[in-house]
Tab-separated table of C-alpha atoms in Angstrom:
chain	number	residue	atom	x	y	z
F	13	UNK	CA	9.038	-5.560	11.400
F	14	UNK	CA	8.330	-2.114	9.959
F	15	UNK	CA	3.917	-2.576	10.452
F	16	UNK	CA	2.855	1.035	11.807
F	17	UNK	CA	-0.021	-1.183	13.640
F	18	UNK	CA	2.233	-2.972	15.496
F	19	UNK	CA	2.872	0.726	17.221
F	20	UNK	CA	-0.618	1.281	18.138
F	21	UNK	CA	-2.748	0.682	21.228
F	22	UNK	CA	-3.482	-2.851	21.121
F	23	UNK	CA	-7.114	-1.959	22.821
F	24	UNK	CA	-7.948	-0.319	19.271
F	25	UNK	CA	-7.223	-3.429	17.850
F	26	UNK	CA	-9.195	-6.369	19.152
F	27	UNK	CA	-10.040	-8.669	15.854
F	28	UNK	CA	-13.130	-8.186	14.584
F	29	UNK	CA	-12.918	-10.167	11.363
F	30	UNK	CA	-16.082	-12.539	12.558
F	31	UNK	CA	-18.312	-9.566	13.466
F	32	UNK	CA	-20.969	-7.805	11.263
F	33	UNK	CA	-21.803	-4.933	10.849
F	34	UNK	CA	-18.397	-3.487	12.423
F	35	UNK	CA	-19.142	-1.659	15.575
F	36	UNK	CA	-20.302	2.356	15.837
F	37	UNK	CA	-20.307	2.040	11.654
F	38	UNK	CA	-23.181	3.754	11.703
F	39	UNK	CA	-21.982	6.449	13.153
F	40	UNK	CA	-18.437	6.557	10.499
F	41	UNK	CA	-20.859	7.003	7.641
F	42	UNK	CA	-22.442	10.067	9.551
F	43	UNK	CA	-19.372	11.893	9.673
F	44	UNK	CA	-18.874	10.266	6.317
F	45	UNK	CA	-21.730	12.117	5.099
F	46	UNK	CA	-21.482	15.174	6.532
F	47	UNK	CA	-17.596	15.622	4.877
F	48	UNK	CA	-18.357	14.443	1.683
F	49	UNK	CA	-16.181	12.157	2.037
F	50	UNK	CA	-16.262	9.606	-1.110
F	51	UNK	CA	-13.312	7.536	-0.636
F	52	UNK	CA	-13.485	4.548	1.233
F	53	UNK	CA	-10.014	2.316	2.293
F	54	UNK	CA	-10.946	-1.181	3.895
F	55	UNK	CA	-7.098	-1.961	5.642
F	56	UNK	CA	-6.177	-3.573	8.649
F	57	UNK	CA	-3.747	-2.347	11.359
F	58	UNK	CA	-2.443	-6.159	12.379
F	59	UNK	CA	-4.461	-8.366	9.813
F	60	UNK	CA	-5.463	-8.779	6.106
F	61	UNK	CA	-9.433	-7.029	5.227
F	62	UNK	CA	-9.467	-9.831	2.887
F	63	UNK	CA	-9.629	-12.474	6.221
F	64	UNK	CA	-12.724	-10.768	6.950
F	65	UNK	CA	-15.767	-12.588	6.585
F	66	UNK	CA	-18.043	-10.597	5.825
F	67	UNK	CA	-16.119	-7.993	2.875
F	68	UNK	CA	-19.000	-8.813	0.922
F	69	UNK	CA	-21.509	-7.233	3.017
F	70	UNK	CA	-19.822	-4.142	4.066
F	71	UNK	CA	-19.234	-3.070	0.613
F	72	UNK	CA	-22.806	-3.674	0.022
F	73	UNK	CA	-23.287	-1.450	3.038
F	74	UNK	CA	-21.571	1.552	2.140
F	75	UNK	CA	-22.027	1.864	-1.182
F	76	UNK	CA	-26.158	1.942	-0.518
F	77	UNK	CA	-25.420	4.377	2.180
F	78	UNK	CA	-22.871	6.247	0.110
F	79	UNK	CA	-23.908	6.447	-3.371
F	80	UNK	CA	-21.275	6.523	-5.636
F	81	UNK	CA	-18.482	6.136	-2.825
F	82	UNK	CA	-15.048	4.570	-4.400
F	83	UNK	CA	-14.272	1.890	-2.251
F	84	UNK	CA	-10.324	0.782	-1.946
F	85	UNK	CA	-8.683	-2.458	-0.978
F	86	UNK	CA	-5.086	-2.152	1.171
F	87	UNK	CA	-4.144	-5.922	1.279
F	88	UNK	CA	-1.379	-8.483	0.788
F	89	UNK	CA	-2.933	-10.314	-2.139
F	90	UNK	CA	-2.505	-13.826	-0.641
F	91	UNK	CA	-6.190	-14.482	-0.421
F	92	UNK	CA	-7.255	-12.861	-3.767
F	93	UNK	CA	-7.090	-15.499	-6.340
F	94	UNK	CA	-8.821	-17.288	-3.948
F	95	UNK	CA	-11.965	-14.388	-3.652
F	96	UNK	CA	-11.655	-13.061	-6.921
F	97	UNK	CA	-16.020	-12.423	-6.660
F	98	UNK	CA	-15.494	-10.243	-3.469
F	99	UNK	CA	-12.020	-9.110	-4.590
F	100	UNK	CA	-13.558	-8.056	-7.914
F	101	UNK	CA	-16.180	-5.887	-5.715
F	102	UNK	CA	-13.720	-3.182	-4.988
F	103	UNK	CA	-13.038	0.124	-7.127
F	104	UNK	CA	-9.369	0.021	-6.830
F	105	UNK	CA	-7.136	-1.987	-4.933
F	106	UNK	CA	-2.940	-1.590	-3.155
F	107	UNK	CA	-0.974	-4.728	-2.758
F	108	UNK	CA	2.016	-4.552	-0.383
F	109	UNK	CA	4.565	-6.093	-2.358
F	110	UNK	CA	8.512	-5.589	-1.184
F	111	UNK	CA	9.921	-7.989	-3.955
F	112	UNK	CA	9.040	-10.374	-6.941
F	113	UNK	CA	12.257	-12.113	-5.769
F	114	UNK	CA	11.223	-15.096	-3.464
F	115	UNK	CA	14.625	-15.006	-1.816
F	116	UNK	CA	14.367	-11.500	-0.480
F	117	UNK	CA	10.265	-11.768	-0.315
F	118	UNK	CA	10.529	-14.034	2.807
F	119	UNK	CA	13.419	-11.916	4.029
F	120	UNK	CA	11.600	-8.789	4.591
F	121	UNK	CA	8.092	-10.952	4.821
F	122	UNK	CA	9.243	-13.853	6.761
F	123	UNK	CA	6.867	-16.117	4.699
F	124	UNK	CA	7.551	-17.823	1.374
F	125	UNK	CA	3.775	-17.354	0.707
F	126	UNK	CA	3.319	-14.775	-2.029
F	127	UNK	CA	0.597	-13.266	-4.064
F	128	UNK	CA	-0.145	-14.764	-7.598
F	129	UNK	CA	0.265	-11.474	-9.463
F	130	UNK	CA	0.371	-13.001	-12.777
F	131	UNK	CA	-2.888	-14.211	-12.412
F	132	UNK	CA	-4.327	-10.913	-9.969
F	133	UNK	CA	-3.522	-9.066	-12.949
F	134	UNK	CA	-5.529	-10.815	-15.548
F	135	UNK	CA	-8.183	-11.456	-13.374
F	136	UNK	CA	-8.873	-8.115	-11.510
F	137	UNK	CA	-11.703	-5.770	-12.662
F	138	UNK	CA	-9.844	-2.588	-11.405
F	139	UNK	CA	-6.704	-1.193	-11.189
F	140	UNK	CA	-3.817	-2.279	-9.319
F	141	UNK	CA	-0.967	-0.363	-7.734
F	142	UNK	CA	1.987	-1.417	-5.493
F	143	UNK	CA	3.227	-0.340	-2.538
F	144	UNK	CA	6.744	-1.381	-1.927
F	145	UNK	CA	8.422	-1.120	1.623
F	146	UNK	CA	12.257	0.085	0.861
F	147	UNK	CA	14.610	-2.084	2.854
F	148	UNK	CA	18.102	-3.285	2.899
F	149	UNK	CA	17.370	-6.476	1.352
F	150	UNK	CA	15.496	-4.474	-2.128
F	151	UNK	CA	16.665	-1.290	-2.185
F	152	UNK	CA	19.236	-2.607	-4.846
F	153	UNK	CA	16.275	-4.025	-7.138
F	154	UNK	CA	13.964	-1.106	-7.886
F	155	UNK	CA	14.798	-0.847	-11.449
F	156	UNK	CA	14.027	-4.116	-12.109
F	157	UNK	CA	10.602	-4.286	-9.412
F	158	UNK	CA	9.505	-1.178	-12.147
F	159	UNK	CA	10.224	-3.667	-15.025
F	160	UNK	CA	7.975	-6.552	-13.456
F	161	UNK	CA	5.355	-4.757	-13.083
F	162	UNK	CA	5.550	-2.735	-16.322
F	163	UNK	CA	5.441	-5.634	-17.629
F	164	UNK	CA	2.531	-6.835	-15.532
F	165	UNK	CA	0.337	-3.916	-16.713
F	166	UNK	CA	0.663	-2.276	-13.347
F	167	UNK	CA	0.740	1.441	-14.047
F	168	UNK	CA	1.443	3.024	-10.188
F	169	UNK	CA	3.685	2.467	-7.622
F	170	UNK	CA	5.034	3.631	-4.208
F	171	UNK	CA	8.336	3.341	-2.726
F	172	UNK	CA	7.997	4.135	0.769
F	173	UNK	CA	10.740	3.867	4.188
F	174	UNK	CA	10.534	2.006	7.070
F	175	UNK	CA	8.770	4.377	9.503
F	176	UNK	CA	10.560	6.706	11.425
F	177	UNK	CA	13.769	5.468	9.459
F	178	UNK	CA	16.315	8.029	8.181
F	179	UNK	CA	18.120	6.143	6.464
F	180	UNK	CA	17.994	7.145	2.429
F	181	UNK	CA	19.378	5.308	-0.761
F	182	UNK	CA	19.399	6.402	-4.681
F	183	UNK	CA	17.116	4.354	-5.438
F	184	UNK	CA	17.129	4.387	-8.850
F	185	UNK	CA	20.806	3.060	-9.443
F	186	UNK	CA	20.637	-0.421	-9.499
F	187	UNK	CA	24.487	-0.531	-8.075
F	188	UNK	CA	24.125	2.005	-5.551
F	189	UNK	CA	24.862	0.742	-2.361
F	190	UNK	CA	25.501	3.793	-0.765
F	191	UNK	CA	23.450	4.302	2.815
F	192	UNK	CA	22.794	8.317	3.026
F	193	UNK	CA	20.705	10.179	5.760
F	194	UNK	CA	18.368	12.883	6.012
F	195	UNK	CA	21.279	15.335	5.962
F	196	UNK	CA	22.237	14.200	2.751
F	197	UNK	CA	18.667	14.627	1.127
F	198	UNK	CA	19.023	17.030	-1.161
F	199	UNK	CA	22.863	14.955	-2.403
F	200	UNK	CA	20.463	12.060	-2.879
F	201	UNK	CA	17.346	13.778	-4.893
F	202	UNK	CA	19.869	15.756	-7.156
F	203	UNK	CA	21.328	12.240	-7.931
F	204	UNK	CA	18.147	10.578	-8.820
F	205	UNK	CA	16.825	13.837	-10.766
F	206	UNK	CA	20.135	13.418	-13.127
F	207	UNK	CA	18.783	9.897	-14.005
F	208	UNK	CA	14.752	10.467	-14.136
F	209	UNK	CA	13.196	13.785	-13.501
F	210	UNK	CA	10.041	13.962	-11.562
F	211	UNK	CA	7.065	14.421	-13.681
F	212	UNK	CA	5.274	16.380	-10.754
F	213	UNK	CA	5.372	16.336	-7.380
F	214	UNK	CA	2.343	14.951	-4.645
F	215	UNK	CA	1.941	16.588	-1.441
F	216	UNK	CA	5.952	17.350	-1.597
F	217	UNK	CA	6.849	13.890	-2.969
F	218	UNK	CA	8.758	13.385	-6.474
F	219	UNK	CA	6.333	11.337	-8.533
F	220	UNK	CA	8.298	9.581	-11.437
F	221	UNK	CA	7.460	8.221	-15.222
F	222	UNK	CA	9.508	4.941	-15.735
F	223	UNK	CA	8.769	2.376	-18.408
F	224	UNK	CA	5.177	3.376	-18.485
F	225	UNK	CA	4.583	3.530	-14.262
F	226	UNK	CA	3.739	6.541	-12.328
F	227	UNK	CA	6.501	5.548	-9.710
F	228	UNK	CA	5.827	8.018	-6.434
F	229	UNK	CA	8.624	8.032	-3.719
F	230	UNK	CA	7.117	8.665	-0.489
F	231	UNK	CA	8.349	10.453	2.569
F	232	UNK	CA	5.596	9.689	5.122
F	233	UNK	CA	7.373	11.746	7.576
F	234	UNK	CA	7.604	15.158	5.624
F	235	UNK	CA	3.719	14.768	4.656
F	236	UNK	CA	0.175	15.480	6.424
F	237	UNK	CA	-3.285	14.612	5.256
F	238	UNK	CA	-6.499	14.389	7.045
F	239	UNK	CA	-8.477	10.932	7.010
F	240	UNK	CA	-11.697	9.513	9.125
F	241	UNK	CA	-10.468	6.168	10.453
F	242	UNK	CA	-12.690	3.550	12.215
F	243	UNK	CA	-11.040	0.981	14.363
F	244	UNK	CA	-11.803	-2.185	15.104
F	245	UNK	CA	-12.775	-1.423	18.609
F	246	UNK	CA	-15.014	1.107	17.107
């Protein structure tokens, strides 16, 4: 309930996942080019990049367009274990994960379907981070998501809100159930500094070390950046 491409135009949407090359692609690694741009993010707005058929080919594209391009995967893991050879392809990858809990998983995901991260994690070739939606349902089980995934070998994660929520917890005490909002910020980030101080701060966001995990707690709201996206509608 909290997808960002669910707020979109759906006439930049259509599906494309049977079509190859994607359409006006030429035309993204122009501009591409001509930023030095050398990130690329393969992420869908209302699907999985991993349901595309053709991930194979378009990595092969870029990176002979785009020599030594780092090429990201945004995904929800389900299909991995299943395309470990194309998932293995990929320089880094983000798996939106709300909880390890199965309970509270199909809560927030309305599916009982969840990754294999046990065996993502001994399989993949690159490294993984997490990015966790912050709900009602798991805001009380941070502590112990960090732990998981310590455990894991996961070394980065985000925390992020539901966009365009205001709604604010301490996340960091495990039996905090207090709701706070935005007027209440800097009550909340005093809190959480007097149990783990930020190690630095990203584009205005406290990034924590915990238990061997850069732990970042975004703000998307409070942040710009600049990015060259292509649509599906090209």
């Amino acid at each position: 309930y909290f997808c960002i491409g669910h707020d979109l135009d759906p006439d930049l949407t259509p599906s494309n996942l049977k079509l190859f090359p994607p359409t006006n692609i030429e035309k993204f690694l122009e501009k591409m080019k001509k930023t030095n741009t050398n990130k690329v993010i393969f992420t869908g707005t209302r699907t999985d990049p991993q349901l595309y058929k053709f991930q194979k080919d378009l990595v092969h594209l870029i990176r002979s367009e785009l020599p030594g391009v780092h090429i990201s995967l945004h995904t929800n893991g389900i299909l991995a274990t299943r395309k470990l050879d194309v998932f293995n392809l990929y320089d880094s990858c983000t798996i939106s994960l709300n909880s390890f809990d199965p309970e509270i998983f199909q809560k927030i995901h309305g599916t009982r379907e969840m990754p294999d991260m046990v065996t993502i994690c001994k399989e993949a070739k690159m490294p993984i981070k997490l990015s966790c939606i912050l709900t009602k349902h798991n805001r009380h089980e941070v502590l112990d998501y960090i732990s998981i995934a310590s455990r894991l070998g996961i070394r980065r994660i985000a925390f992020r809100h539901i966009f365009q929520d205001t709604s604010r917890w301490d996340i960091f005490s495990p039996s905090s159930s207090t709701n706070t909002t935005t007027n209440n910020k800097n009550k909340t980030e005093a809190y959480i500094s007097q149990v783990h101080k930020p190690v630095k701060y990203f584009k205005g966001n406290p990034v924590y070390k915990i238990e061997g995990v850069e732990v970042t707690h975004w703000v998307f709201e409070q942040m710009s950046g600049n990015s060259i996206n292509l649509f599906s509608d090209g």
